[in-house]
Short mmCIF file of C-alpha atoms in Angstrom, two decimals:
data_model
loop_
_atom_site.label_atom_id
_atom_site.label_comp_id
_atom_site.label_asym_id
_atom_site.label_seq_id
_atom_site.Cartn_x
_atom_site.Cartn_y
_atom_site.Cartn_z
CA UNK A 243 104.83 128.36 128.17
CA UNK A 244 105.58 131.97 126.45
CA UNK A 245 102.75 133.41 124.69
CA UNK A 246 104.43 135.83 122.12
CA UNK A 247 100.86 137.24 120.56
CA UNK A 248 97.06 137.04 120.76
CA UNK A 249 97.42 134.67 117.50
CA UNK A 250 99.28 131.94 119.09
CA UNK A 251 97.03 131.73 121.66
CA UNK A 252 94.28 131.28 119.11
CA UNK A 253 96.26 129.43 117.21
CA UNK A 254 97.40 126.59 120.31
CA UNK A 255 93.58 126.25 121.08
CA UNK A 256 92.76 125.83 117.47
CA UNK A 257 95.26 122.86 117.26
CA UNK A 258 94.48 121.35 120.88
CA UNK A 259 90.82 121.45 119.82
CA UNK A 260 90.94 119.58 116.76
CA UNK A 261 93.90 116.98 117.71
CA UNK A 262 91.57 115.89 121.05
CA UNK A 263 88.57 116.20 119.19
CA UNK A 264 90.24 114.02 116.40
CA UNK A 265 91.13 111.56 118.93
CA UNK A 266 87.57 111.11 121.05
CA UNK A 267 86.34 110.55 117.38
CA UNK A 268 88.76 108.17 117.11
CA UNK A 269 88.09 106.58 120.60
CA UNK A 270 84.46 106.13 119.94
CA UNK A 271 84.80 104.50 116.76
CA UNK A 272 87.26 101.78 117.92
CA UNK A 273 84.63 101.50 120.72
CA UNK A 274 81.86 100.98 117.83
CA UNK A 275 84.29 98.29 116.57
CA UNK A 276 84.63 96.59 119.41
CA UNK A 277 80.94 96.48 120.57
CA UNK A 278 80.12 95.09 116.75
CA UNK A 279 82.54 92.52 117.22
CA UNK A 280 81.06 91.45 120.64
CA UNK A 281 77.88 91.69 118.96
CA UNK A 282 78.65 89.42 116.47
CA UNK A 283 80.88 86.56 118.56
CA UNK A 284 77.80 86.62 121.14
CA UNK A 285 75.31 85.76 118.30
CA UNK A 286 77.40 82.67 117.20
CA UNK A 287 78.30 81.56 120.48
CA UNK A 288 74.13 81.52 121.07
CA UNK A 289 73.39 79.80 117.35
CA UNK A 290 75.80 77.29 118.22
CA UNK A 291 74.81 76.95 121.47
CA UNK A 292 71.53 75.91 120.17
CA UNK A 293 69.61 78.11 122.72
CA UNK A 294 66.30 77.88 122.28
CA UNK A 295 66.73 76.48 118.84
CA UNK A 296 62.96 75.40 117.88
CA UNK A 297 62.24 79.33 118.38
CA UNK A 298 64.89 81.29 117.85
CA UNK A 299 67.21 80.42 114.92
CA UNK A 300 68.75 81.97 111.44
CA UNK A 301 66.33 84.94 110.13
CA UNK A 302 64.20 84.55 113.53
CA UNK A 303 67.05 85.28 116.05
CA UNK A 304 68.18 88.44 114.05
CA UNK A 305 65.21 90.03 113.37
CA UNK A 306 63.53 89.22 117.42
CA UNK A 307 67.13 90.33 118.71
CA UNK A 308 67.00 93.51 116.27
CA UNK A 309 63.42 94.10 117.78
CA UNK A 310 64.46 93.59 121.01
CA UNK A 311 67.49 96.05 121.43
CA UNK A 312 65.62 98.74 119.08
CA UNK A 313 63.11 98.76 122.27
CA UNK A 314 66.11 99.19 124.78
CA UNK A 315 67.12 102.64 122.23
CA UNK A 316 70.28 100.65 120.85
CA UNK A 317 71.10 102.44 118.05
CA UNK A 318 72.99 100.61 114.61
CA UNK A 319 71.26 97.24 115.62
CA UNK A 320 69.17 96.94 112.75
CA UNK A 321 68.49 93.30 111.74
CA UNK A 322 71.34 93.97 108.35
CA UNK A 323 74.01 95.31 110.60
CA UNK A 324 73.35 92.49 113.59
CA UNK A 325 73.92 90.09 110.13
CA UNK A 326 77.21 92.06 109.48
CA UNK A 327 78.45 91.89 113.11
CA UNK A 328 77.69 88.34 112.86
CA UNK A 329 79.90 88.49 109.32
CA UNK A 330 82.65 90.54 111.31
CA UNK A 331 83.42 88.05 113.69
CA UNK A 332 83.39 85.22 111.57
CA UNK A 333 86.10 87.00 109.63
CA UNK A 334 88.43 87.37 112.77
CA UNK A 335 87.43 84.40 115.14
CA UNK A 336 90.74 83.75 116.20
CA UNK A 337 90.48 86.69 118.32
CA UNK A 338 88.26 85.09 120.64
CA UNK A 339 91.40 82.78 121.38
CA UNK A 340 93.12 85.72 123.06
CA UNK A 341 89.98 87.11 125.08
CA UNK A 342 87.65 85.57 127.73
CA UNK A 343 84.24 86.24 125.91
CA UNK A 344 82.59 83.06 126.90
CA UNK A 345 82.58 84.13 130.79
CA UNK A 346 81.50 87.42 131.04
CA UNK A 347 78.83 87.31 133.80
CA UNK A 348 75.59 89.33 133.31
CA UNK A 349 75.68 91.21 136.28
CA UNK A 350 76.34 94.70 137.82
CA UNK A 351 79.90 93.10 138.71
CA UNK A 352 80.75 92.43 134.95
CA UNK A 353 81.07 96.16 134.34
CA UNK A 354 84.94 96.17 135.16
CA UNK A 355 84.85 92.84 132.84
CA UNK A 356 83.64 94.29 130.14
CA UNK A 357 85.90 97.39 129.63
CA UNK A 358 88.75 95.46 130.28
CA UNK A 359 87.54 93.47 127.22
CA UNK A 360 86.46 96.11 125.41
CA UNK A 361 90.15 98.07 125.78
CA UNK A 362 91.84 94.81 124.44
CA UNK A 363 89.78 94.57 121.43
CA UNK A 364 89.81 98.50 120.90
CA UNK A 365 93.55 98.39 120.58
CA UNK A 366 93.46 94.78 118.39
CA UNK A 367 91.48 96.86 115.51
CA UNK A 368 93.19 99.44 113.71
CA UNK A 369 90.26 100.89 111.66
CA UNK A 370 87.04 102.60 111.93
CA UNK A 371 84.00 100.49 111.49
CA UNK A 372 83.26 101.85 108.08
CA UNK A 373 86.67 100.55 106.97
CA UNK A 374 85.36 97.21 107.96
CA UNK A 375 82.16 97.40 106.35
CA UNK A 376 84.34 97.77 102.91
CA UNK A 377 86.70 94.93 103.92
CA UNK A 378 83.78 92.44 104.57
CA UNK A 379 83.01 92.52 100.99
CA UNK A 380 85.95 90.86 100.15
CA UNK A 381 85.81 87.10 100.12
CA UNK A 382 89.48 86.26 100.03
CA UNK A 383 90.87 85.54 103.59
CA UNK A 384 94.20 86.97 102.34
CA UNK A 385 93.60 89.75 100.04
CA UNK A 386 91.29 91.11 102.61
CA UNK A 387 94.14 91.22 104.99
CA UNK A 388 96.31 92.78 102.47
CA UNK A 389 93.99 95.81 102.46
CA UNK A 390 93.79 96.10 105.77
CA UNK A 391 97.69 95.97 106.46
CA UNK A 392 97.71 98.92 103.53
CA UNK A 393 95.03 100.71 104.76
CA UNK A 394 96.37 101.06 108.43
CA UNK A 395 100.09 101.57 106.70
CA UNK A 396 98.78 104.35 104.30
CA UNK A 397 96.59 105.86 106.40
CA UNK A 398 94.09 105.38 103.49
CA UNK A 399 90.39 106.95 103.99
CA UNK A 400 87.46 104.80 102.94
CA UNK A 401 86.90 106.38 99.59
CA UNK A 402 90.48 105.34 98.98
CA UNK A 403 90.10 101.85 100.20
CA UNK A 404 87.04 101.09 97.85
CA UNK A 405 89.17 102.59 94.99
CA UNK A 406 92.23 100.67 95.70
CA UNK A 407 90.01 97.38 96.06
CA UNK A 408 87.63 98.30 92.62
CA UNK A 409 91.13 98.59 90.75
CA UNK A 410 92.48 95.30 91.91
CA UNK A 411 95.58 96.30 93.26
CA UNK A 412 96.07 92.94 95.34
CA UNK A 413 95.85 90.99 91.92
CA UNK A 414 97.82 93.22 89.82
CA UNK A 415 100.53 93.14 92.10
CA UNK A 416 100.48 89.41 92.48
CA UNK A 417 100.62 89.30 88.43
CA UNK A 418 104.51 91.06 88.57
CA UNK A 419 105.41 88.42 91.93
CA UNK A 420 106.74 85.24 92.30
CA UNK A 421 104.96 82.51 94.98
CA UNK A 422 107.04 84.20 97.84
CA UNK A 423 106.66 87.24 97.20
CA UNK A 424 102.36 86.77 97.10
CA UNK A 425 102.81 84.90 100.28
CA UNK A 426 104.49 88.28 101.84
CA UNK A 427 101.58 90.36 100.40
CA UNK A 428 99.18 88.55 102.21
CA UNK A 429 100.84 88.22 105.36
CA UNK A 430 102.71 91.97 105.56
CA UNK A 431 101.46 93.67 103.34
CA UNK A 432 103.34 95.50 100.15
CA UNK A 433 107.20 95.95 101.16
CA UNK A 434 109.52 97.77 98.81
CA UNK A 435 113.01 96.06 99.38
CA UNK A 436 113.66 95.74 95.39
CA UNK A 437 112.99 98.05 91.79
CA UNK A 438 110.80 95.63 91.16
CA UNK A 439 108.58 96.31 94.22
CA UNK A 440 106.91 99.35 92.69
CA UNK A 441 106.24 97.85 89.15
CA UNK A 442 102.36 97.39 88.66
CA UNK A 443 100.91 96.18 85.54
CA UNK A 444 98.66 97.40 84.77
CA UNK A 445 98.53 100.52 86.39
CA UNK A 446 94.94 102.00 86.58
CA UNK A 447 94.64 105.53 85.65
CA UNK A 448 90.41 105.67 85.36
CA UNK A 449 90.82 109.10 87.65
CA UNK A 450 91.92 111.17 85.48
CA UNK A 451 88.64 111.43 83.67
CA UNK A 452 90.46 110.25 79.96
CA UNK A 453 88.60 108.49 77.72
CA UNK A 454 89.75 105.35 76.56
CA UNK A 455 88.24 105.86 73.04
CA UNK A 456 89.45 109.47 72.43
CA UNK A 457 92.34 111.00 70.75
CA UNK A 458 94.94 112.50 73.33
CA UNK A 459 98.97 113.43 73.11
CA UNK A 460 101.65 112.36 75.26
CA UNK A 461 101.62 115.89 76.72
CA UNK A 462 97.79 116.05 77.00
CA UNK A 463 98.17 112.47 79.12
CA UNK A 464 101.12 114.36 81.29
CA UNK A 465 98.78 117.08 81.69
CA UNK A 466 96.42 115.39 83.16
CA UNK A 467 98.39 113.18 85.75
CA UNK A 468 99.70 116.60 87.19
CA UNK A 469 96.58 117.78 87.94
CA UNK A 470 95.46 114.77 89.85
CA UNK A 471 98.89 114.01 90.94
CA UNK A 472 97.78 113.25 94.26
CA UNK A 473 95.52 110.37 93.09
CA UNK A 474 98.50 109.16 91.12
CA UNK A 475 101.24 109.67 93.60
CA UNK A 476 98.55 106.64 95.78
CA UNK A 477 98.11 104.44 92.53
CA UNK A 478 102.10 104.05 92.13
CA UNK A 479 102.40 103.34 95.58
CA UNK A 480 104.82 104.04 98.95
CA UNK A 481 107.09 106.01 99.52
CA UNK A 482 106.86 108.35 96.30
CA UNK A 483 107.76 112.11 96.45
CA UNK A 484 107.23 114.36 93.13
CA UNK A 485 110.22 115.76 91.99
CA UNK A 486 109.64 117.29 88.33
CA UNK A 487 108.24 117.42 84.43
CA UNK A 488 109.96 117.36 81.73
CA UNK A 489 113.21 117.06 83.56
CA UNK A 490 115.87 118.65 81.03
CA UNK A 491 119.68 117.31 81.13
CA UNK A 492 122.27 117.67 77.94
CA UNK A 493 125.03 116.68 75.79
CA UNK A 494 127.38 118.75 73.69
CA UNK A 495 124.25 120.08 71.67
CA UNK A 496 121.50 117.47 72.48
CA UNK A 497 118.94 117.83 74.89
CA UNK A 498 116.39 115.39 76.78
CA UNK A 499 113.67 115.54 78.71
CA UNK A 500 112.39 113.00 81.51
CA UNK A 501 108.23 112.87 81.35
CA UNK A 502 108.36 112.74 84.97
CA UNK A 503 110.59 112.24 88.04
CA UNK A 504 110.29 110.81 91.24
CA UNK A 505 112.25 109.79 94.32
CA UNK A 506 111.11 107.06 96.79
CA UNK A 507 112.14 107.48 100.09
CA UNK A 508 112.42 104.02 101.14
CA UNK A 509 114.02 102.46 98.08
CA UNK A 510 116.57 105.58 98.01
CA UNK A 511 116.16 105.81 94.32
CA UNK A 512 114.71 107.93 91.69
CA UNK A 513 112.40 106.85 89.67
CA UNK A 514 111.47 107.99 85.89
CA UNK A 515 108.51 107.63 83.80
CA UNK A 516 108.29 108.35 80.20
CA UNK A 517 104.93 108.50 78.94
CA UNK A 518 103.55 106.20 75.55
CA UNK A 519 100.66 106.55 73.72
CA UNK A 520 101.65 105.42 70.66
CA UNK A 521 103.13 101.98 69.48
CA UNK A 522 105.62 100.84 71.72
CA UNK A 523 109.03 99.73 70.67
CA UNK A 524 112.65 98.82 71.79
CA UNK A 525 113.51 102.50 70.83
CA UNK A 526 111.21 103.66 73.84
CA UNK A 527 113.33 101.40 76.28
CA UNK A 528 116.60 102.39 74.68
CA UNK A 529 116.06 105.62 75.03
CA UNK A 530 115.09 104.95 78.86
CA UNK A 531 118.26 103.32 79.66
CA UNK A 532 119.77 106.23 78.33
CA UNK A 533 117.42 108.53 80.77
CA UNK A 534 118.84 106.02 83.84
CA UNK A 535 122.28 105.87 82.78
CA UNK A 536 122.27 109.82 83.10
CA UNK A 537 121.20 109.76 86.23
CA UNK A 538 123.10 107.36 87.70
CA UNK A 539 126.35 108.86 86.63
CA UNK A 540 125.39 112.40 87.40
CA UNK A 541 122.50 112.72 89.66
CA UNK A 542 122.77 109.84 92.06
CA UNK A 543 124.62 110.36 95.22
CA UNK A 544 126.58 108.26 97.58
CA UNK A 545 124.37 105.75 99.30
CA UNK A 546 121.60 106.16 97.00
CA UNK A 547 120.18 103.02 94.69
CA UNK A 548 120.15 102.51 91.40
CA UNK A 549 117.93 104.59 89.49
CA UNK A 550 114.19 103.00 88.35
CA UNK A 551 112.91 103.81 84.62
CA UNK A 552 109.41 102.85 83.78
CA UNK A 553 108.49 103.30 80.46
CA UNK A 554 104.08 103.64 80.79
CA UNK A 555 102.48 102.60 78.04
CA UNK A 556 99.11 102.31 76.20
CA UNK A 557 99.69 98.97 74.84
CA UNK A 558 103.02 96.66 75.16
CA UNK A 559 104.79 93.65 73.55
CA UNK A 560 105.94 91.28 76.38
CA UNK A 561 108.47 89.20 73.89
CA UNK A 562 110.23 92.94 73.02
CA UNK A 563 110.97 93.92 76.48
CA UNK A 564 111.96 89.98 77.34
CA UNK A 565 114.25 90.38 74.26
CA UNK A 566 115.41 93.98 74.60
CA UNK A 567 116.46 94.23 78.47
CA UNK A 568 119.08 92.18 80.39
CA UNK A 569 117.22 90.07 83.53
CA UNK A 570 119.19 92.14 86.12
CA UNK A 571 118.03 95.77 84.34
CA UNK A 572 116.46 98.13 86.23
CA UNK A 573 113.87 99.86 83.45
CA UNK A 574 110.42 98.17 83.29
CA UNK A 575 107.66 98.63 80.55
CA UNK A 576 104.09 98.56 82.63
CA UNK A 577 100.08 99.19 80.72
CA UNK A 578 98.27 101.55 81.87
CA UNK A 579 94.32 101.54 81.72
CA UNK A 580 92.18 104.58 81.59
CA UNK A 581 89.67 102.45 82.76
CA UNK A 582 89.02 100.29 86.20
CA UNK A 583 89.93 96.76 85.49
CA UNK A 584 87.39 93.73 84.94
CA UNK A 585 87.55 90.76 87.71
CA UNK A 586 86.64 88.47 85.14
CA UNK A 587 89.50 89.54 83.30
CA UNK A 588 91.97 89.35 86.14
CA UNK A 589 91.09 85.95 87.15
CA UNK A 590 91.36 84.65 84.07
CA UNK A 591 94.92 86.06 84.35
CA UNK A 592 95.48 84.53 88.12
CA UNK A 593 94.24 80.93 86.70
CA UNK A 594 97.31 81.83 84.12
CA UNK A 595 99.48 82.93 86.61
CA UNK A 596 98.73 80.10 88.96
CA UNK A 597 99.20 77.71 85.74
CA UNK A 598 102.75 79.07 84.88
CA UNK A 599 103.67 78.99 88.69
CA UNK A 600 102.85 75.58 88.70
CA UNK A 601 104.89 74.35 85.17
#
């Protein structure tokens, strides 16, 4: 190894630090995982067990066994996390399947057992245990293992996880899908194959701090999506890269300008938004196509896609976009919201989903 300077050196134990230290954090939460898991299956193997059920049972086992491992210096065993352990396992019981929990011996010989055990289920868990924590909340068998699949895909923090979850992602995008395509969600997770892939509608813009009953411009709207343009490059989803504003291109004596433009690495494509905050109309989309046309004939290179146009809007007319683009176009009109979405609001929309789906 060639140590050039003093700084390198610093520099080498400044990354070896934090990348090992990063790690045994890691390591030790997985372990947490795994021991809340155990936790949890051993409480419902002993409720349905019916051990000593006349004295120890429902509210009575949790709060004795929270009493009892406080006294051994356990620490995170209070009676409302024993309940979520309990909660945790229930959620992924097919686990047990794969692992010989019911035959661990309570010995000094079970030490080699229970490591063994306790590496398996480290490595089945992808997340910390606060991650979980979030996930529990949500009811849904199958949206909460759409978050999950995101979350270890993205690389999302916990902040972000809550976010995505309070804006509904998992319903809006099952809104713009057909039955196959919500059966994928569920089961991998989003996957961008298709333009249509990254449509979301709405799309929830409640971070950049806009209210939804003031007066603001087009360019005041811009604005403020390039300031948070991190938060925004996570609510439109994989694989997007910033590219520019106000993106000029001309004709003869004409000139245009793209709101904003972005490429997707895994679609191939480049994608353009044009901003609305005024009445929406076929105009806007014509003038879109034009945006997509332009870049397909002169910006696109070999092996790329097709070029994506989204036209965000304040407010849209469903029958004008039906009537105004062909079924095989590439430019889509999405809502946005300045405002997280209501769940009573959403399900009404899933029970009309569901209904269509079903006619």
């Amino acid at each position: 190894m060639s140590f050039t300077s003093f700084h390198r050196l610093i520099k080498l134990c400044e990354m070896t630090h934090k990348q090992l230290q990063l790690r045994a954090t890691r390591s030790v939460d997985m372990s947490l995982v795994a021991r809340n898991w155990l936790f949890g299956c051993y409480i419902v193997e002993f409720e349905q067990a019916g051990a000593e059920r006349s004295e120890l049972y429902g509210k009575k086992l949790i709060d004795k066994l929270a009493s009892s491992l406080a006294e051994l210096g356990l620490k995170g065993t209070s009676a409302t996390n024993l309940r979520k352990f309990r909660t945790f396992y229930e959620a992924y019981p097919e686990i047990q399947q794969a692992l010989s929990v019911e035959s661990i011996p309570v010995s000094p010989d079970s030490h080699q057992i229970m490591e063994n055990l306790a590496g398996q289920l480290a490595s089945t868990f992808k997340l910390g245990w606060s991650h979980y924590v979030v996930l529990l909340a949500v009811s849904n068998p199958k949206e909460r293992r759409f978050y999950e699949i995101e979350s270890i895909a993205n690389s999302w923090s916990v902040r972000e996880l809550e976010r995505q979850i309070n804006s509904a992602l998992y319903e809006r995008l099952m809104l713009s899908r057909d039955k196959k395509e919500v059966r994928t969600l569920a089961e991998h997770g989003l996957i961008l194959e298709q333009a249509s892939d990254v449509i979301k509608d709405p799309v929830i813009l409640e971070f950049l701090g806009l209210r939804e009953d003031s007066s603001y411009s087009e360019t005041e709207l811009e604005s403020a999506i390039i300031d948070k343009l991190g938060h925004f490059l996570l609510e439109l989803g994989k694989g997007f890269l910033f590219e520019a504003r106000q993106k000029r291109f001309s004709f003869d004596n004409d000139h245009f300008y793209v709101d904003l433009v972005f490429y997707n690495r895994l679609l191939r494509c480049h994608v353009l938004i044009d901003l609305k905050v005024g009445r929406f109309s076929h105009q806007d989309l014509g003038q879109m196509q034009l945006y997509v046309n332009y870049f397909d004939r002169f910006v696109r290179t070999d092996g790329e896609s097709p070029t994506i146009g989204i036209v965000l809007c304040h407010s849209k007319n469903n029958a004008v976009v039906e009537l105004t683009l062909p079924e095989d176009s590439n430019i889509y009109a999405s809502k946005y919201q300045l405002y997280l979405p209501s769940k009573d609001e959403l399900r009404q929309k899933l029970i009309d989903w569901a209904e269509e789906m079903e006619g």
